[in-house]
CSV table of C-alpha atoms and ligand atoms in Angstrom, one decimal:
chain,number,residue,atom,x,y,z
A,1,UNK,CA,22.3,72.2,42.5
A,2,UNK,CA,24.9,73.0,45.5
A,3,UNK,CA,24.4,71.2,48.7
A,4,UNK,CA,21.8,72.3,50.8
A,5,UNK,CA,23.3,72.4,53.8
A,6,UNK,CA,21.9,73.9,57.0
A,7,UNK,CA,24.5,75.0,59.2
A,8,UNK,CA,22.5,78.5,59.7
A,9,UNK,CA,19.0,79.4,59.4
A,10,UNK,CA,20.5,82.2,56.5
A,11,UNK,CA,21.5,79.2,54.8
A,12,UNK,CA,17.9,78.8,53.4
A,13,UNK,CA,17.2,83.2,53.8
A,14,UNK,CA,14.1,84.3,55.0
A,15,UNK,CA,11.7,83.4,52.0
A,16,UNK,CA,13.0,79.7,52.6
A,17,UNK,CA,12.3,79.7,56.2
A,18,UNK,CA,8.8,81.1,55.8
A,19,UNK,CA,8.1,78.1,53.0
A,20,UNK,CA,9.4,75.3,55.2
A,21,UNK,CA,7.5,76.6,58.1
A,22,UNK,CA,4.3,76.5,56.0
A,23,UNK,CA,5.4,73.0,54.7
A,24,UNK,CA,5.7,72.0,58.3
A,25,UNK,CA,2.1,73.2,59.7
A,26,UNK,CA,0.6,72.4,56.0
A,27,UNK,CA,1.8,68.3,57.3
A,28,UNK,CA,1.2,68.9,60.9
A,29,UNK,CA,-2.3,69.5,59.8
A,30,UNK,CA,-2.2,66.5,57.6
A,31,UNK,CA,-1.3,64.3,60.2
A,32,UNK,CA,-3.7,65.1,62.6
A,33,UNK,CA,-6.1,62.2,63.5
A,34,UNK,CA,-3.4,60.3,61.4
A,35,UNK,CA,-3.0,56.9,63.0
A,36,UNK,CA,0.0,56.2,65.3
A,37,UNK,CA,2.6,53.9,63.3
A,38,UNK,CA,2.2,54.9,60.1
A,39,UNK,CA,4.4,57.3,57.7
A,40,UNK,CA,2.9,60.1,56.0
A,41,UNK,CA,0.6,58.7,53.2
A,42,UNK,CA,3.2,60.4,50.8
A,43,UNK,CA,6.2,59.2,52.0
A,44,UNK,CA,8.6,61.6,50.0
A,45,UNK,CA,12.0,60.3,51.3
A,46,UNK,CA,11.3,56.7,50.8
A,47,UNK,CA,14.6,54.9,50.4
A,48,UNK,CA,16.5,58.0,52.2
A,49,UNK,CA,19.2,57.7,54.9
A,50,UNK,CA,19.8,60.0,57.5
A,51,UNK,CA,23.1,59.3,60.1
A,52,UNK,CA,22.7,61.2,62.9
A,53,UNK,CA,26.2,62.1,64.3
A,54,UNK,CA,26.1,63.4,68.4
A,55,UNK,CA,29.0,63.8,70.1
A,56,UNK,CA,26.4,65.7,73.2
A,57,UNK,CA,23.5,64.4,74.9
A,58,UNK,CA,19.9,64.8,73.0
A,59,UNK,CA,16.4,63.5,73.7
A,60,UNK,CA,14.3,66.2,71.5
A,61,UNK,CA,16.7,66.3,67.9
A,62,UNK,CA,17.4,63.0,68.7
A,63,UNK,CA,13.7,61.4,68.1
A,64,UNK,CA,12.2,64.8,66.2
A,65,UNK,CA,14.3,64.1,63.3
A,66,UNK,CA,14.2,59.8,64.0
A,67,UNK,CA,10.5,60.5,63.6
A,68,UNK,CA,10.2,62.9,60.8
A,69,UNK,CA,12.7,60.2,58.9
A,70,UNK,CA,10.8,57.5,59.5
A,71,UNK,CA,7.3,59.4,58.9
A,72,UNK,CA,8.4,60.6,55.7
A,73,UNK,CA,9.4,56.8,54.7
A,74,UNK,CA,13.2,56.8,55.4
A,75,UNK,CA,15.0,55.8,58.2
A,76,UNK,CA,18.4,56.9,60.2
A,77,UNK,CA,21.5,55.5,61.4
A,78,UNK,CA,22.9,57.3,65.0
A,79,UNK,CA,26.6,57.5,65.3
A,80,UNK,CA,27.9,58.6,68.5
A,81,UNK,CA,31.1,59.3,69.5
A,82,UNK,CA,32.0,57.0,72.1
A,83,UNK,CA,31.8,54.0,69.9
A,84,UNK,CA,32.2,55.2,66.6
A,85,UNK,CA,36.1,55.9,65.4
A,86,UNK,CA,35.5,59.4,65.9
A,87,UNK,CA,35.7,59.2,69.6
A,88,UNK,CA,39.3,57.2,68.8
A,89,UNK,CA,40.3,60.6,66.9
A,90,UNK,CA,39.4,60.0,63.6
A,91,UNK,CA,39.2,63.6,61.5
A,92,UNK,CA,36.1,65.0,61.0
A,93,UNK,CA,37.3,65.7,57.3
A,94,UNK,CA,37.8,61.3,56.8
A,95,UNK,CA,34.7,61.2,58.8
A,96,UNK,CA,32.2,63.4,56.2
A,97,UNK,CA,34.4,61.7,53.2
A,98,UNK,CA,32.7,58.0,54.7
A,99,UNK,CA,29.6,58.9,56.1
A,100,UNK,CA,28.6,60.8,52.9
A,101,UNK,CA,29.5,57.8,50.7
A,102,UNK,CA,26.8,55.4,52.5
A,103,UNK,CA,24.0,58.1,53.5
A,104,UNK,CA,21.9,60.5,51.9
A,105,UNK,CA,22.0,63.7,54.6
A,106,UNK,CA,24.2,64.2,58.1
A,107,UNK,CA,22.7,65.5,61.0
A,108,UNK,CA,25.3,67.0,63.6
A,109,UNK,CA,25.1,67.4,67.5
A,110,UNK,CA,28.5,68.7,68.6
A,111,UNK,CA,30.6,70.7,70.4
A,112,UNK,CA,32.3,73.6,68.5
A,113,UNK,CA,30.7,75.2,65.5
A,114,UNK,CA,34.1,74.6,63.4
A,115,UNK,CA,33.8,70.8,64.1
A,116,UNK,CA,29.9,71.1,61.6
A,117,UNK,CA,31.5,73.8,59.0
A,118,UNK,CA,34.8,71.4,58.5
A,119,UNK,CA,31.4,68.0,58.6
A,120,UNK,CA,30.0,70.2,55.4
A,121,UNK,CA,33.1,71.6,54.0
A,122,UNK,CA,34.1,67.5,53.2
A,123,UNK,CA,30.8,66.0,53.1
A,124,UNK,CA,28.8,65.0,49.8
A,125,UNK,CA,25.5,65.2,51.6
A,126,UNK,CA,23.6,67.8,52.6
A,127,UNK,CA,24.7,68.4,56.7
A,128,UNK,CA,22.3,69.9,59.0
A,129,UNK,CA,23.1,71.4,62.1
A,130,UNK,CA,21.6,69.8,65.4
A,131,UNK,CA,22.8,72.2,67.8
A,132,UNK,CA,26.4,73.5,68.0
A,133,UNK,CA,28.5,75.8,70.7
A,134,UNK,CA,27.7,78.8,68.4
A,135,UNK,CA,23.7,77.9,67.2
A,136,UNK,CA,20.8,75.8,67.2
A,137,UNK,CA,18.7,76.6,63.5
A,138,UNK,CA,16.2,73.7,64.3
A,139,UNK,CA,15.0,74.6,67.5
A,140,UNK,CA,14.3,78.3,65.9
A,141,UNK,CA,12.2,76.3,63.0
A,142,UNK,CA,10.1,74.8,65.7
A,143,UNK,CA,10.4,78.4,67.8
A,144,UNK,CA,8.7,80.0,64.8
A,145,UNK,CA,5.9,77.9,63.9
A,146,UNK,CA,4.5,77.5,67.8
A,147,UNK,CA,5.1,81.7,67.2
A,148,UNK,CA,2.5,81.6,64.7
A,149,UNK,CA,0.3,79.1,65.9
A,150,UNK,CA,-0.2,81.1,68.8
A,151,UNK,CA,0.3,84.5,67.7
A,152,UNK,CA,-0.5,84.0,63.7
A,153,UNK,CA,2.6,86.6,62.7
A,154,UNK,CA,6.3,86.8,62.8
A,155,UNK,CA,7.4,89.5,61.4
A,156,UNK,CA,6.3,92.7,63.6
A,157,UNK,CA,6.1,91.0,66.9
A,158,UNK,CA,8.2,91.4,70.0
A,159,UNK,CA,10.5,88.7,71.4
A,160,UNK,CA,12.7,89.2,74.4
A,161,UNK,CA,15.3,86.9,75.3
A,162,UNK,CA,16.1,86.6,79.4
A,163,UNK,CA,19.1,84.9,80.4
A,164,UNK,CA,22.8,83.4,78.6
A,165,UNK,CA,23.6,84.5,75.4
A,166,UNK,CA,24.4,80.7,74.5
A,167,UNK,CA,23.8,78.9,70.9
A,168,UNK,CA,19.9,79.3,71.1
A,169,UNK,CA,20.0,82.6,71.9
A,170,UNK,CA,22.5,83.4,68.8
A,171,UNK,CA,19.7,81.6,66.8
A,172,UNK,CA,17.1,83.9,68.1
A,173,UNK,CA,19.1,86.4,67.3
A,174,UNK,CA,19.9,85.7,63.5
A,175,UNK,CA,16.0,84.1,63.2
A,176,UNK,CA,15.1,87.8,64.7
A,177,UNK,CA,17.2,89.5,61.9
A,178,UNK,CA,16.0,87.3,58.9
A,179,UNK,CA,12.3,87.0,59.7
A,180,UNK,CA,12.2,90.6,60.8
A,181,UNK,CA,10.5,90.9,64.5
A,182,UNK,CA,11.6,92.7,67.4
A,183,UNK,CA,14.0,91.6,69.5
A,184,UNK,CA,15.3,92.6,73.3
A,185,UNK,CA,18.3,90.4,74.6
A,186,UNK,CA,18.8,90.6,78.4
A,187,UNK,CA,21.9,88.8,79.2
A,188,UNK,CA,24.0,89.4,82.2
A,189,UNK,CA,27.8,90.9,81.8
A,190,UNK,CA,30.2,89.0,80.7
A,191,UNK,CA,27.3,86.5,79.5
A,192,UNK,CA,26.4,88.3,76.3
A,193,UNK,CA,25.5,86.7,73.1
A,194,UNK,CA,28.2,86.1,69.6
A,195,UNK,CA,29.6,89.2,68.6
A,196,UNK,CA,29.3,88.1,64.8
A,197,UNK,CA,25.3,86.9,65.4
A,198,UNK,CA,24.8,90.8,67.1
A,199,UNK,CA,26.9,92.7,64.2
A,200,UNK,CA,23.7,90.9,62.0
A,201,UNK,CA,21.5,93.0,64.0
A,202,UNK,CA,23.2,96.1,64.1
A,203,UNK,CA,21.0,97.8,61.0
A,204,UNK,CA,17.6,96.7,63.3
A,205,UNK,CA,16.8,99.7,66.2
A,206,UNK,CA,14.0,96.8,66.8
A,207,UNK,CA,17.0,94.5,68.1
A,208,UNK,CA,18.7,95.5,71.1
A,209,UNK,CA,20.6,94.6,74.1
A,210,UNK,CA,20.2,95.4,77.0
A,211,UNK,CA,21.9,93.7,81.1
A,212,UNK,CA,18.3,94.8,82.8
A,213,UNK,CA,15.8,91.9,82.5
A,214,UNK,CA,12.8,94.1,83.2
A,215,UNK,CA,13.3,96.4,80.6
A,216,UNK,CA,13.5,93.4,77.6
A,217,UNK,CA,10.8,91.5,79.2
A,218,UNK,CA,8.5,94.8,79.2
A,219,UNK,CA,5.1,94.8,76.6
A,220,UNK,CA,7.6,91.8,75.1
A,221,UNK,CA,4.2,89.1,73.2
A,222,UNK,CA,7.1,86.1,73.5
A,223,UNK,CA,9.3,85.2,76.2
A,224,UNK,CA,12.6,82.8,76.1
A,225,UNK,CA,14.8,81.7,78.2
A,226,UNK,CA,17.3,78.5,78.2
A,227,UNK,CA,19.5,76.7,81.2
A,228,UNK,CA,22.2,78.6,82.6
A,229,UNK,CA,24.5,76.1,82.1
A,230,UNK,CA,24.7,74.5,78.5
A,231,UNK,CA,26.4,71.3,77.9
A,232,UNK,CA,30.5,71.7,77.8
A,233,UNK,CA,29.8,74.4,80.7
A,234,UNK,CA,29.1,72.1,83.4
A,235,UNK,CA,31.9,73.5,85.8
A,236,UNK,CA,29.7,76.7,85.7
A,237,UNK,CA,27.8,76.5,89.1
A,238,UNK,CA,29.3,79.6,89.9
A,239,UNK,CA,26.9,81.6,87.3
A,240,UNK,CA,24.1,81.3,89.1
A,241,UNK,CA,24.2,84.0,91.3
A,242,UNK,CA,24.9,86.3,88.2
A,243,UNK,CA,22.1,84.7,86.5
A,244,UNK,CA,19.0,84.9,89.5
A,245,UNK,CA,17.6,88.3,88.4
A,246,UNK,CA,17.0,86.8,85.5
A,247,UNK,CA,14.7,83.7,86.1
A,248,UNK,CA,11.7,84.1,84.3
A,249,UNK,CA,9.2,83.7,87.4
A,250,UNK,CA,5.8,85.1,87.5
A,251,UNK,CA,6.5,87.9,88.7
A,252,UNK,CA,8.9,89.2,85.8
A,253,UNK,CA,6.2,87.6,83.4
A,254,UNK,CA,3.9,90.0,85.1
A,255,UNK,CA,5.7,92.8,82.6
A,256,UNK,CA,5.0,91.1,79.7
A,257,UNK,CA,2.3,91.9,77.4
A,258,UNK,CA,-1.1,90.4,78.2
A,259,UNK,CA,-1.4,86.6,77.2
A,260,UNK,CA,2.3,86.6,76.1
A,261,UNK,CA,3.9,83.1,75.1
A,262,UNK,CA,6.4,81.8,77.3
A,263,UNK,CA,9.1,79.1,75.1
A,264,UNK,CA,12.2,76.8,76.4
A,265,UNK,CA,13.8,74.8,73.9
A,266,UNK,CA,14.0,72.4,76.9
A,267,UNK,CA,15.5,70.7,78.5
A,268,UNK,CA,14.6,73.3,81.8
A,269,UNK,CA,15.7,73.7,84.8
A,270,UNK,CA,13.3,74.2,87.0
A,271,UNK,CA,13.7,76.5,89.4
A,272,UNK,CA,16.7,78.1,88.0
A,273,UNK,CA,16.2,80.2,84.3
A,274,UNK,CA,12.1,79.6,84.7
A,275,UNK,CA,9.8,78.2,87.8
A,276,UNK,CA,7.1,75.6,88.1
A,277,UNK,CA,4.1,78.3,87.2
A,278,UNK,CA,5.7,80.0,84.3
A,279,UNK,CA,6.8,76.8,82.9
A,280,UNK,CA,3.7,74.8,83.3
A,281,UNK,CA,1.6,78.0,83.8
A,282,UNK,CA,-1.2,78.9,80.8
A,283,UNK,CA,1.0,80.8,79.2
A,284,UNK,CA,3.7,78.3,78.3
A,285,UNK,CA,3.8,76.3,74.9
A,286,UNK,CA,7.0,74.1,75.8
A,287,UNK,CA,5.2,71.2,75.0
A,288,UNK,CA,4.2,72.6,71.1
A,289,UNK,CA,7.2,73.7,70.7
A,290,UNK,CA,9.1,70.5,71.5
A,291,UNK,CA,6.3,68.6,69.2
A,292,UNK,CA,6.8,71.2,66.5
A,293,UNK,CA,10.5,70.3,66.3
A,294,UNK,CA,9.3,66.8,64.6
A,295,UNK,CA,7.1,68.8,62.2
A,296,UNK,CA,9.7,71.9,61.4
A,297,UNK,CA,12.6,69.2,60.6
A,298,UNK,CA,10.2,67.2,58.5
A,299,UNK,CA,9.7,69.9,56.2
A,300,UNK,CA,14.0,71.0,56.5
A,301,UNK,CA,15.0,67.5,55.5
A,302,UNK,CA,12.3,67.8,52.8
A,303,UNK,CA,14.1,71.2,51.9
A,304,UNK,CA,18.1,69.7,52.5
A,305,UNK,CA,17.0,66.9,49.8
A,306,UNK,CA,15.7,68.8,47.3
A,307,UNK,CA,12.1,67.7,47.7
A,308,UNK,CA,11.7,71.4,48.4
A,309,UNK,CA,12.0,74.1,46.9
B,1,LIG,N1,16.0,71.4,72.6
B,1,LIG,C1,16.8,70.4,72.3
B,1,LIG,O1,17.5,70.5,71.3
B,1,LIG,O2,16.6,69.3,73.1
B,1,LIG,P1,17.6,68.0,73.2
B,1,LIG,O3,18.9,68.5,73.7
B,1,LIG,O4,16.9,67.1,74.0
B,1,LIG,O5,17.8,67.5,71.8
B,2,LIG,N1,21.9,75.8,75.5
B,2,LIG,C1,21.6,74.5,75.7
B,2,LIG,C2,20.6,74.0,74.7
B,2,LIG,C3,20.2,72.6,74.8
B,2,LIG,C4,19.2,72.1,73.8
B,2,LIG,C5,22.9,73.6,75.5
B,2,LIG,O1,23.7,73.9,74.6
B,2,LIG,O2,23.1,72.8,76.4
């Protein structure tokens, strides 16, 4: 069997994504009423290692997939670029040689895309993308599920995207494509989303894009929007001006369709992309959707190491 590795969600295709997302509410179900401190009672990756490499901040991917390791009886090993000899300029290439010879999968936070293809390209592990420049799969996994907790369906609904077309926003974009739902991107000029991650849509006419927030937020059943300013970008004070009409505030919710499902991959910042009463208004399920990161990655690294099918 090739290595599964999960750079991209169409790394696993759209019949894979729907079976891990049933794995992951099939054990979130399971482990409700579990008791705190114990691993799942089947403990599948017993024995596995995961090394977590970050070379950006994290606090969700970070302890989602420390959790799901450790819940599904392995453990992980964080390496981060200040003190490992990556941040003294050792290759990525020498690095995925190593780290593949101790561990059983690689988890990735980093800065450019090329940085996680070059990880996979020389690593004998399966490599899963924690968030890159170019995408974030993960947070998509998690996106999904809380989608269909809420809403019960994927494929026919309506998402619209307010704000940068950054990594998660890419992600929505290909997730959109794969898993077939509608899709309106509102994104200021000169702010749009990859070029390569929109040709993937080009065959939808339920994926467009669009500068005019109003008109991708209307009769839209989720709404998403993510900071202004990703990490690498933090010189960019200057966008928020170009960015205002598109805070997702109550009134802009207000063209949504009734009861629609407001989602952040988080961290926020509040008062710029979303205010205080969208964010922790009824409407919101930021706080599912961070939870069902630990619950979607259980059921990826369960996938990546052939446990899965
Ligand atoms: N959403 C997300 O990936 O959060 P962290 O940056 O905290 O990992
Ligand atoms: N777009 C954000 C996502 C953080 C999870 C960033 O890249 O900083």
């Amino acid at each position: 069997m090739s290595l599964r590795h999960f750079l991209h969600l169409s790394d696993v295709g759209g019949e894979g994504i729907a079976h891990i997302l049933n794995e992951a509410m099939e054990r979130k179900e399971r482990r409700a009423g579990w008791p705190r401190g114990k691993p799942d009672a089947d403990k599948p990756l017993e024995g596995h290692v995961l090394a977590m490499i970050f070379e950006r901040n994290s606090t969700r991917t970070r302890l989602s997939f420390d959790m799901a390791m450790r819940q599904l009886g392995g453990t992980t090993i964080v390496i981060d670029g200040g003190s490992s000899q990556l941040g003294r300029g050792e290759t990525i290439a020498d690095t995925a040689r190593v780290v593949s010879r101790y561990v059983d999968a690689i988890m990735v936070r980093t800065d450019h895309h090329d940085k996680a293809e070059l990880l996979a390209e020389h690593s004998d592990v399966p490599v899963i993308n924690g968030l890159t420049d170019l995408s974030h799969p993960c947070q998509l996994l998690a996106d999904m599920q809380t989608v269909i907790e809420r809403r019960a369906k994927l494929a026919g609904s309506r998402w619209a995207w307010l704000g940068d077309g950054n990594n998660v926003c890419n992600s929505v974009i290909e997730a959109a494509s794969l898993m077939h739902f509608g899709l309106a991107v509102a994104c200021p000029n000169g702010f749009e989303p990859d070029v390569a991650m929109c040709a993937m849509a080009s065959t939808r006419d339920d994926i467009y894009f669009t500068d005019n927030p109003r008109e991708a937020i209307e009769g839209a059943e989720v709404v998403l929007t993510d900071t202004w300013i990703s990490m690498g970008q933090e010189d960019g004070e200057y966008r928020n001006e170009a960015f205002a009409p598109f805070q997702v505030n109550e009134a802009l919710m207000a063209f949504a369709a009734p009861g629609a499902t407001f989602l952040h991959c988080l961290p926020a910042h509040r008062g710029e992309e979303v205010t205080d009463a969208v964010i922790d208004g009824p409407q919101s399920a930021v706080w599912d959707e961070a939870e069902n990161r630990l619950h979607a990655q259980k059921a990826l690294l369960l996938w990546a190491l052939g446990k899965l099918d």
